[in-house]
């Protein structure tokens, strides 16, 4: 039987935060979709919420950092068997005085160099921006 009313994609905002040649990644928690994957930090945009405001909120909730959200990097769409996601990636910078990232609601956080960006570690929806990000990073 065909699905007459497929669900609309989940709208997600994600951050590309580069400092000193490294990009900030978070690891998905056990028991969540794609558990264990490393990703660009972010999360769902609530209905009616400004995607940039959603990203500011998610980064405080998940890793305790305060950021300013800049231009879009890329928009990607990915269909998983159970859902589809529309991902809005933004360049972000930490606000002066922001705390360092810590794993409040993620399994782990790390500052990654170019050598850490193996596509198989990431959700498929994140892979499209890896080459753009890699170009900005230290080689290791
Ligand atoms: O934290 P919240 O529940 O708001 O959202 P999430 O579970 O982190 O993200 C919603 C969906 O977007 C999940 O299915 C993730 O797999 C996907 N996602 C992604 O593909 N890449 C990211 N960088 C962030 C989320």
JSON list of C-alpha atoms and ligand atoms in Angstrom, two decimals:
[
{"chain": "A", "resi": 1, "resn": "UNK", "atom": "CA", "xyz": [0.00, 0.00, 0.00]},
{"chain": "A", "resi": 2, "resn": "UNK", "atom": "CA", "xyz": [1.31, 3.47, -0.77]},
{"chain": "A", "resi": 3, "resn": "UNK", "atom": "CA", "xyz": [1.42, 6.12, 1.91]},
{"chain": "A", "resi": 4, "resn": "UNK", "atom": "CA", "xyz": [-1.12, 8.77, 0.90]},
{"chain": "A", "resi": 5, "resn": "UNK", "atom": "CA", "xyz": [0.15, 11.32, 3.42]},
{"chain": "A", "resi": 6, "resn": "UNK", "atom": "CA", "xyz": [3.93, 11.06, 3.81]},
{"chain": "A", "resi": 7, "resn": "UNK", "atom": "CA", "xyz": [5.24, 12.99, 6.78]},
{"chain": "A", "resi": 8, "resn": "UNK", "atom": "CA", "xyz": [6.96, 16.28, 5.96]},
{"chain": "A", "resi": 9, "resn": "UNK", "atom": "CA", "xyz": [10.71, 16.38, 6.59]},
{"chain": "A", "resi": 10, "resn": "UNK", "atom": "CA", "xyz": [11.97, 17.20, 10.08]},
{"chain": "A", "resi": 11, "resn": "UNK", "atom": "CA", "xyz": [13.59, 20.65, 9.95]},
{"chain": "A", "resi": 12, "resn": "UNK", "atom": "CA", "xyz": [16.99, 20.65, 11.67]},
{"chain": "A", "resi": 13, "resn": "UNK", "atom": "CA", "xyz": [19.54, 23.45, 12.19]},
{"chain": "A", "resi": 14, "resn": "UNK", "atom": "CA", "xyz": [23.23, 22.51, 12.59]},
{"chain": "A", "resi": 15, "resn": "UNK", "atom": "CA", "xyz": [26.38, 24.49, 13.35]},
{"chain": "A", "resi": 16, "resn": "UNK", "atom": "CA", "xyz": [29.78, 24.68, 11.68]},
{"chain": "A", "resi": 17, "resn": "UNK", "atom": "CA", "xyz": [32.00, 26.18, 14.40]},
{"chain": "A", "resi": 18, "resn": "UNK", "atom": "CA", "xyz": [35.68, 26.41, 13.45]},
{"chain": "A", "resi": 19, "resn": "UNK", "atom": "CA", "xyz": [38.35, 27.66, 15.87]},
{"chain": "A", "resi": 20, "resn": "UNK", "atom": "CA", "xyz": [42.12, 27.44, 15.39]},
{"chain": "A", "resi": 21, "resn": "UNK", "atom": "CA", "xyz": [41.84, 25.02, 12.50]},
{"chain": "A", "resi": 22, "resn": "UNK", "atom": "CA", "xyz": [39.44, 22.63, 14.23]},
{"chain": "A", "resi": 23, "resn": "UNK", "atom": "CA", "xyz": [35.71, 22.12, 13.93]},
{"chain": "A", "resi": 24, "resn": "UNK", "atom": "CA", "xyz": [33.40, 21.26, 16.80]},
{"chain": "A", "resi": 25, "resn": "UNK", "atom": "CA", "xyz": [31.63, 17.89, 16.58]},
{"chain": "A", "resi": 26, "resn": "UNK", "atom": "CA", "xyz": [29.21, 16.16, 18.93]},
{"chain": "A", "resi": 27, "resn": "UNK", "atom": "CA", "xyz": [28.46, 12.47, 19.27]},
{"chain": "A", "resi": 28, "resn": "UNK", "atom": "CA", "xyz": [24.87, 11.24, 19.28]},
{"chain": "A", "resi": 29, "resn": "UNK", "atom": "CA", "xyz": [23.63, 9.66, 22.49]},
{"chain": "A", "resi": 30, "resn": "UNK", "atom": "CA", "xyz": [22.78, 6.00, 22.97]},
{"chain": "A", "resi": 31, "resn": "UNK", "atom": "CA", "xyz": [19.14, 5.24, 22.26]},
{"chain": "A", "resi": 32, "resn": "UNK", "atom": "CA", "xyz": [18.74, 8.05, 19.70]},
{"chain": "A", "resi": 33, "resn": "UNK", "atom": "CA", "xyz": [18.49, 7.91, 15.92]},
{"chain": "A", "resi": 34, "resn": "UNK", "atom": "CA", "xyz": [22.01, 7.20, 14.53]},
{"chain": "A", "resi": 35, "resn": "UNK", "atom": "CA", "xyz": [23.45, 6.68, 18.03]},
{"chain": "A", "resi": 36, "resn": "UNK", "atom": "CA", "xyz": [27.24, 6.97, 18.15]},
{"chain": "A", "resi": 37, "resn": "UNK", "atom": "CA", "xyz": [27.55, 9.03, 14.97]},
{"chain": "A", "resi": 38, "resn": "UNK", "atom": "CA", "xyz": [29.62, 12.24, 15.11]},
{"chain": "A", "resi": 39, "resn": "UNK", "atom": "CA", "xyz": [27.78, 15.23, 13.70]},
{"chain": "A", "resi": 40, "resn": "UNK", "atom": "CA", "xyz": [27.70, 18.98, 13.40]},
{"chain": "A", "resi": 41, "resn": "UNK", "atom": "CA", "xyz": [25.89, 20.02, 16.59]},
{"chain": "A", "resi": 42, "resn": "UNK", "atom": "CA", "xyz": [22.28, 21.12, 16.39]},
{"chain": "A", "resi": 43, "resn": "UNK", "atom": "CA", "xyz": [18.74, 19.84, 16.54]},
{"chain": "A", "resi": 44, "resn": "UNK", "atom": "CA", "xyz": [15.14, 20.21, 15.54]},
{"chain": "A", "resi": 45, "resn": "UNK", "atom": "CA", "xyz": [13.59, 23.57, 14.78]},
{"chain": "A", "resi": 46, "resn": "UNK", "atom": "CA", "xyz": [10.30, 23.84, 16.71]},
{"chain": "A", "resi": 47, "resn": "UNK", "atom": "CA", "xyz": [7.16, 24.80, 14.78]},
{"chain": "A", "resi": 48, "resn": "UNK", "atom": "CA", "xyz": [7.22, 28.54, 14.15]},
{"chain": "A", "resi": 49, "resn": "UNK", "atom": "CA", "xyz": [10.76, 28.93, 15.52]},
{"chain": "A", "resi": 50, "resn": "UNK", "atom": "CA", "xyz": [13.43, 30.92, 13.67]},
{"chain": "A", "resi": 51, "resn": "UNK", "atom": "CA", "xyz": [16.07, 28.35, 12.61]},
{"chain": "A", "resi": 52, "resn": "UNK", "atom": "CA", "xyz": [18.89, 30.58, 13.86]},
{"chain": "A", "resi": 53, "resn": "UNK", "atom": "CA", "xyz": [17.18, 30.95, 17.25]},
{"chain": "A", "resi": 54, "resn": "UNK", "atom": "CA", "xyz": [16.70, 27.17, 17.33]},
{"chain": "A", "resi": 55, "resn": "UNK", "atom": "CA", "xyz": [20.42, 26.69, 16.78]},
{"chain": "A", "resi": 56, "resn": "UNK", "atom": "CA", "xyz": [21.34, 29.12, 19.56]},
{"chain": "A", "resi": 57, "resn": "UNK", "atom": "CA", "xyz": [18.93, 27.24, 21.88]},
{"chain": "A", "resi": 58, "resn": "UNK", "atom": "CA", "xyz": [20.19, 23.77, 20.91]},
{"chain": "A", "resi": 59, "resn": "UNK", "atom": "CA", "xyz": [23.85, 24.67, 21.45]},
{"chain": "A", "resi": 60, "resn": "UNK", "atom": "CA", "xyz": [23.12, 26.00, 24.95]},
{"chain": "A", "resi": 61, "resn": "UNK", "atom": "CA", "xyz": [21.07, 22.89, 25.81]},
{"chain": "A", "resi": 62, "resn": "UNK", "atom": "CA", "xyz": [23.42, 20.30, 24.32]},
{"chain": "A", "resi": 63, "resn": "UNK", "atom": "CA", "xyz": [26.91, 21.68, 24.95]},
{"chain": "A", "resi": 64, "resn": "UNK", "atom": "CA", "xyz": [26.55, 24.88, 26.99]},
{"chain": "A", "resi": 65, "resn": "UNK", "atom": "CA", "xyz": [28.07, 27.26, 24.44]},
{"chain": "A", "resi": 66, "resn": "UNK", "atom": "CA", "xyz": [26.75, 30.69, 23.48]},
{"chain": "A", "resi": 67, "resn": "UNK", "atom": "CA", "xyz": [27.04, 31.52, 19.80]},
{"chain": "A", "resi": 68, "resn": "UNK", "atom": "CA", "xyz": [26.25, 34.03, 17.16]},
{"chain": "A", "resi": 69, "resn": "UNK", "atom": "CA", "xyz": [24.77, 32.44, 14.02]},
{"chain": "A", "resi": 70, "resn": "UNK", "atom": "CA", "xyz": [26.07, 33.66, 10.68]},
{"chain": "A", "resi": 71, "resn": "UNK", "atom": "CA", "xyz": [25.42, 32.82, 7.03]},
{"chain": "A", "resi": 72, "resn": "UNK", "atom": "CA", "xyz": [24.07, 29.50, 5.78]},
{"chain": "A", "resi": 73, "resn": "UNK", "atom": "CA", "xyz": [26.74, 27.02, 4.66]},
{"chain": "A", "resi": 74, "resn": "UNK", "atom": "CA", "xyz": [24.49, 24.56, 2.84]},
{"chain": "A", "resi": 75, "resn": "UNK", "atom": "CA", "xyz": [21.05, 22.99, 2.89]},
{"chain": "A", "resi": 76, "resn": "UNK", "atom": "CA", "xyz": [20.80, 19.21, 2.61]},
{"chain": "A", "resi": 77, "resn": "UNK", "atom": "CA", "xyz": [17.87, 16.79, 2.40]},
{"chain": "A", "resi": 78, "resn": "UNK", "atom": "CA", "xyz": [18.12, 13.14, 3.37]},
{"chain": "A", "resi": 79, "resn": "UNK", "atom": "CA", "xyz": [15.54, 10.39, 3.42]},
{"chain": "A", "resi": 80, "resn": "UNK", "atom": "CA", "xyz": [16.04, 7.73, 6.09]},
{"chain": "A", "resi": 81, "resn": "UNK", "atom": "CA", "xyz": [13.73, 4.68, 6.11]},
{"chain": "A", "resi": 82, "resn": "UNK", "atom": "CA", "xyz": [11.87, 6.08, 9.15]},
{"chain": "A", "resi": 83, "resn": "UNK", "atom": "CA", "xyz": [11.91, 9.81, 8.39]},
{"chain": "A", "resi": 84, "resn": "UNK", "atom": "CA", "xyz": [13.35, 12.50, 6.19]},
{"chain": "A", "resi": 85, "resn": "UNK", "atom": "CA", "xyz": [15.34, 15.50, 7.38]},
{"chain": "A", "resi": 86, "resn": "UNK", "atom": "CA", "xyz": [15.97, 18.93, 5.91]},
{"chain": "A", "resi": 87, "resn": "UNK", "atom": "CA", "xyz": [19.19, 20.23, 7.43]},
{"chain": "A", "resi": 88, "resn": "UNK", "atom": "CA", "xyz": [20.16, 23.89, 7.48]},
{"chain": "A", "resi": 89, "resn": "UNK", "atom": "CA", "xyz": [23.87, 24.30, 8.22]},
{"chain": "A", "resi": 90, "resn": "UNK", "atom": "CA", "xyz": [25.11, 27.69, 9.44]},
{"chain": "A", "resi": 91, "resn": "UNK", "atom": "CA", "xyz": [28.53, 29.16, 10.16]},
{"chain": "A", "resi": 92, "resn": "UNK", "atom": "CA", "xyz": [28.62, 30.04, 13.85]},
{"chain": "A", "resi": 93, "resn": "UNK", "atom": "CA", "xyz": [31.10, 31.79, 16.14]},
{"chain": "A", "resi": 94, "resn": "UNK", "atom": "CA", "xyz": [31.31, 31.63, 19.92]},
{"chain": "A", "resi": 95, "resn": "UNK", "atom": "CA", "xyz": [30.39, 34.78, 21.77]},
{"chain": "A", "resi": 96, "resn": "UNK", "atom": "CA", "xyz": [33.19, 36.34, 23.84]},
{"chain": "A", "resi": 97, "resn": "UNK", "atom": "CA", "xyz": [33.11, 34.80, 27.30]},
{"chain": "A", "resi": 98, "resn": "UNK", "atom": "CA", "xyz": [31.13, 31.74, 26.21]},
{"chain": "A", "resi": 99, "resn": "UNK", "atom": "CA", "xyz": [31.94, 28.62, 28.23]},
{"chain": "A", "resi": 100, "resn": "UNK", "atom": "CA", "xyz": [33.88, 25.83, 26.51]},
{"chain": "A", "resi": 101, "resn": "UNK", "atom": "CA", "xyz": [31.74, 23.07, 25.01]},
{"chain": "A", "resi": 102, "resn": "UNK", "atom": "CA", "xyz": [30.88, 20.23, 27.37]},
{"chain": "A", "resi": 103, "resn": "UNK", "atom": "CA", "xyz": [28.63, 17.18, 26.85]},
{"chain": "A", "resi": 104, "resn": "UNK", "atom": "CA", "xyz": [25.40, 18.24, 28.61]},
{"chain": "A", "resi": 105, "resn": "UNK", "atom": "CA", "xyz": [22.95, 16.42, 26.34]},
{"chain": "A", "resi": 106, "resn": "UNK", "atom": "CA", "xyz": [25.21, 14.57, 23.88]},
{"chain": "A", "resi": 107, "resn": "UNK", "atom": "CA", "xyz": [27.47, 11.54, 24.35]},
{"chain": "A", "resi": 108, "resn": "UNK", "atom": "CA", "xyz": [30.70, 13.49, 23.74]},
{"chain": "A", "resi": 109, "resn": "UNK", "atom": "CA", "xyz": [32.21, 16.59, 22.12]},
{"chain": "A", "resi": 110, "resn": "UNK", "atom": "CA", "xyz": [35.50, 17.06, 20.26]},
{"chain": "A", "resi": 111, "resn": "UNK", "atom": "CA", "xyz": [37.44, 19.60, 18.24]},
{"chain": "A", "resi": 112, "resn": "UNK", "atom": "CA", "xyz": [38.25, 17.76, 15.01]},
{"chain": "A", "resi": 113, "resn": "UNK", "atom": "CA", "xyz": [41.00, 18.25, 12.42]},
{"chain": "A", "resi": 114, "resn": "UNK", "atom": "CA", "xyz": [40.70, 17.36, 8.74]},
{"chain": "A", "resi": 115, "resn": "UNK", "atom": "CA", "xyz": [41.85, 13.80, 9.45]},
{"chain": "A", "resi": 116, "resn": "UNK", "atom": "CA", "xyz": [38.87, 13.23, 11.76]},
{"chain": "A", "resi": 117, "resn": "UNK", "atom": "CA", "xyz": [36.26, 13.85, 9.09]},
{"chain": "A", "resi": 118, "resn": "UNK", "atom": "CA", "xyz": [35.85, 10.29, 7.75]},
{"chain": "A", "resi": 119, "resn": "UNK", "atom": "CA", "xyz": [32.41, 10.23, 6.09]},
{"chain": "A", "resi": 120, "resn": "UNK", "atom": "CA", "xyz": [31.44, 6.91, 7.67]},
{"chain": "A", "resi": 121, "resn": "UNK", "atom": "CA", "xyz": [31.47, 8.53, 11.15]},
{"chain": "A", "resi": 122, "resn": "UNK", "atom": "CA", "xyz": [28.73, 11.02, 10.18]},
{"chain": "A", "resi": 123, "resn": "UNK", "atom": "CA", "xyz": [24.99, 10.85, 9.53]},
{"chain": "A", "resi": 124, "resn": "UNK", "atom": "CA", "xyz": [24.49, 10.66, 5.75]},
{"chain": "A", "resi": 125, "resn": "UNK", "atom": "CA", "xyz": [22.80, 14.08, 5.82]},
{"chain": "A", "resi": 126, "resn": "UNK", "atom": "CA", "xyz": [26.04, 15.68, 7.09]},
{"chain": "A", "resi": 127, "resn": "UNK", "atom": "CA", "xyz": [28.41, 14.15, 4.55]},
{"chain": "A", "resi": 128, "resn": "UNK", "atom": "CA", "xyz": [27.68, 16.68, 1.78]},
{"chain": "A", "resi": 129, "resn": "UNK", "atom": "CA", "xyz": [29.41, 19.51, 3.65]},
{"chain": "A", "resi": 130, "resn": "UNK", "atom": "CA", "xyz": [32.55, 17.64, 4.77]},
{"chain": "A", "resi": 131, "resn": "UNK", "atom": "CA", "xyz": [34.75, 18.72, 1.85]},
{"chain": "A", "resi": 132, "resn": "UNK", "atom": "CA", "xyz": [33.80, 22.37, 2.36]},
{"chain": "A", "resi": 133, "resn": "UNK", "atom": "CA", "xyz": [34.66, 22.15, 6.07]},
{"chain": "A", "resi": 134, "resn": "UNK", "atom": "CA", "xyz": [37.83, 20.07, 5.58]},
{"chain": "A", "resi": 135, "resn": "UNK", "atom": "CA", "xyz": [39.34, 22.84, 3.46]},
{"chain": "A", "resi": 136, "resn": "UNK", "atom": "CA", "xyz": [39.36, 25.13, 6.53]},
{"chain": "A", "resi": 137, "resn": "UNK", "atom": "CA", "xyz": [41.01, 22.72, 8.98]},
{"chain": "A", "resi": 138, "resn": "UNK", "atom": "CA", "xyz": [44.45, 21.68, 10.16]},
{"chain": "A", "resi": 139, "resn": "UNK", "atom": "CA", "xyz": [45.59, 18.54, 8.30]},
{"chain": "A", "resi": 140, "resn": "UNK", "atom": "CA", "xyz": [45.65, 16.15, 11.31]},
{"chain": "B", "resi": 1, "resn": "LIG", "atom": "O1", "xyz": [17.98, 17.19, 19.61]},
{"chain": "B", "resi": 1, "resn": "LIG", "atom": "P1", "xyz": [16.69, 17.12, 18.80]},
{"chain": "B", "resi": 1, "resn": "LIG", "atom": "O2", "xyz": [15.80, 15.99, 19.22]},
{"chain": "B", "resi": 1, "resn": "LIG", "atom": "O3", "xyz": [16.00, 18.45, 18.68]},
{"chain": "B", "resi": 1, "resn": "LIG", "atom": "O4", "xyz": [17.13, 16.79, 17.29]},
{"chain": "B", "resi": 1, "resn": "LIG", "atom": "P2", "xyz": [18.10, 15.65, 16.82]},
{"chain": "B", "resi": 1, "resn": "LIG", "atom": "O5", "xyz": [17.58, 14.30, 17.21]},
{"chain": "B", "resi": 1, "resn": "LIG", "atom": "O6", "xyz": [19.50, 15.98, 17.19]},
{"chain": "B", "resi": 1, "resn": "LIG", "atom": "O7", "xyz": [18.01, 15.79, 15.23]},
{"chain": "B", "resi": 1, "resn": "LIG", "atom": "C1", "xyz": [16.85, 15.43, 14.50]},
{"chain": "B", "resi": 1, "resn": "LIG", "atom": "C2", "xyz": [17.24, 14.54, 13.34]},
{"chain": "B", "resi": 1, "resn": "LIG", "atom": "O8", "xyz": [18.20, 15.21, 12.52]},
{"chain": "B", "resi": 1, "resn": "LIG", "atom": "C3", "xyz": [17.86, 13.23, 13.76]},
{"chain": "B", "resi": 1, "resn": "LIG", "atom": "O9", "xyz": [17.21, 12.21, 13.05]},
{"chain": "B", "resi": 1, "resn": "LIG", "atom": "C4", "xyz": [19.30, 13.30, 13.32]},
{"chain": "B", "resi": 1, "resn": "LIG", "atom": "O10", "xyz": [19.72, 12.08, 12.82]},
{"chain": "B", "resi": 1, "resn": "LIG", "atom": "C5", "xyz": [19.29, 14.37, 12.24]},
{"chain": "B", "resi": 1, "resn": "LIG", "atom": "N1", "xyz": [20.53, 15.16, 12.28]},
{"chain": "B", "resi": 1, "resn": "LIG", "atom": "C6", "xyz": [21.48, 14.98, 11.28]},
{"chain": "B", "resi": 1, "resn": "LIG", "atom": "O11", "xyz": [21.28, 14.16, 10.37]},
{"chain": "B", "resi": 1, "resn": "LIG", "atom": "N2", "xyz": [22.64, 15.72, 11.31]},
{"chain": "B", "resi": 1, "resn": "LIG", "atom": "C7", "xyz": [22.87, 16.64, 12.29]},
{"chain": "B", "resi": 1, "resn": "LIG", "atom": "N3", "xyz": [24.01, 17.33, 12.26]},
{"chain": "B", "resi": 1, "resn": "LIG", "atom": "C8", "xyz": [21.90, 16.84, 13.31]},
{"chain": "B", "resi": 1, "resn": "LIG", "atom": "C9", "xyz": [20.74, 16.09, 13.28]}
]
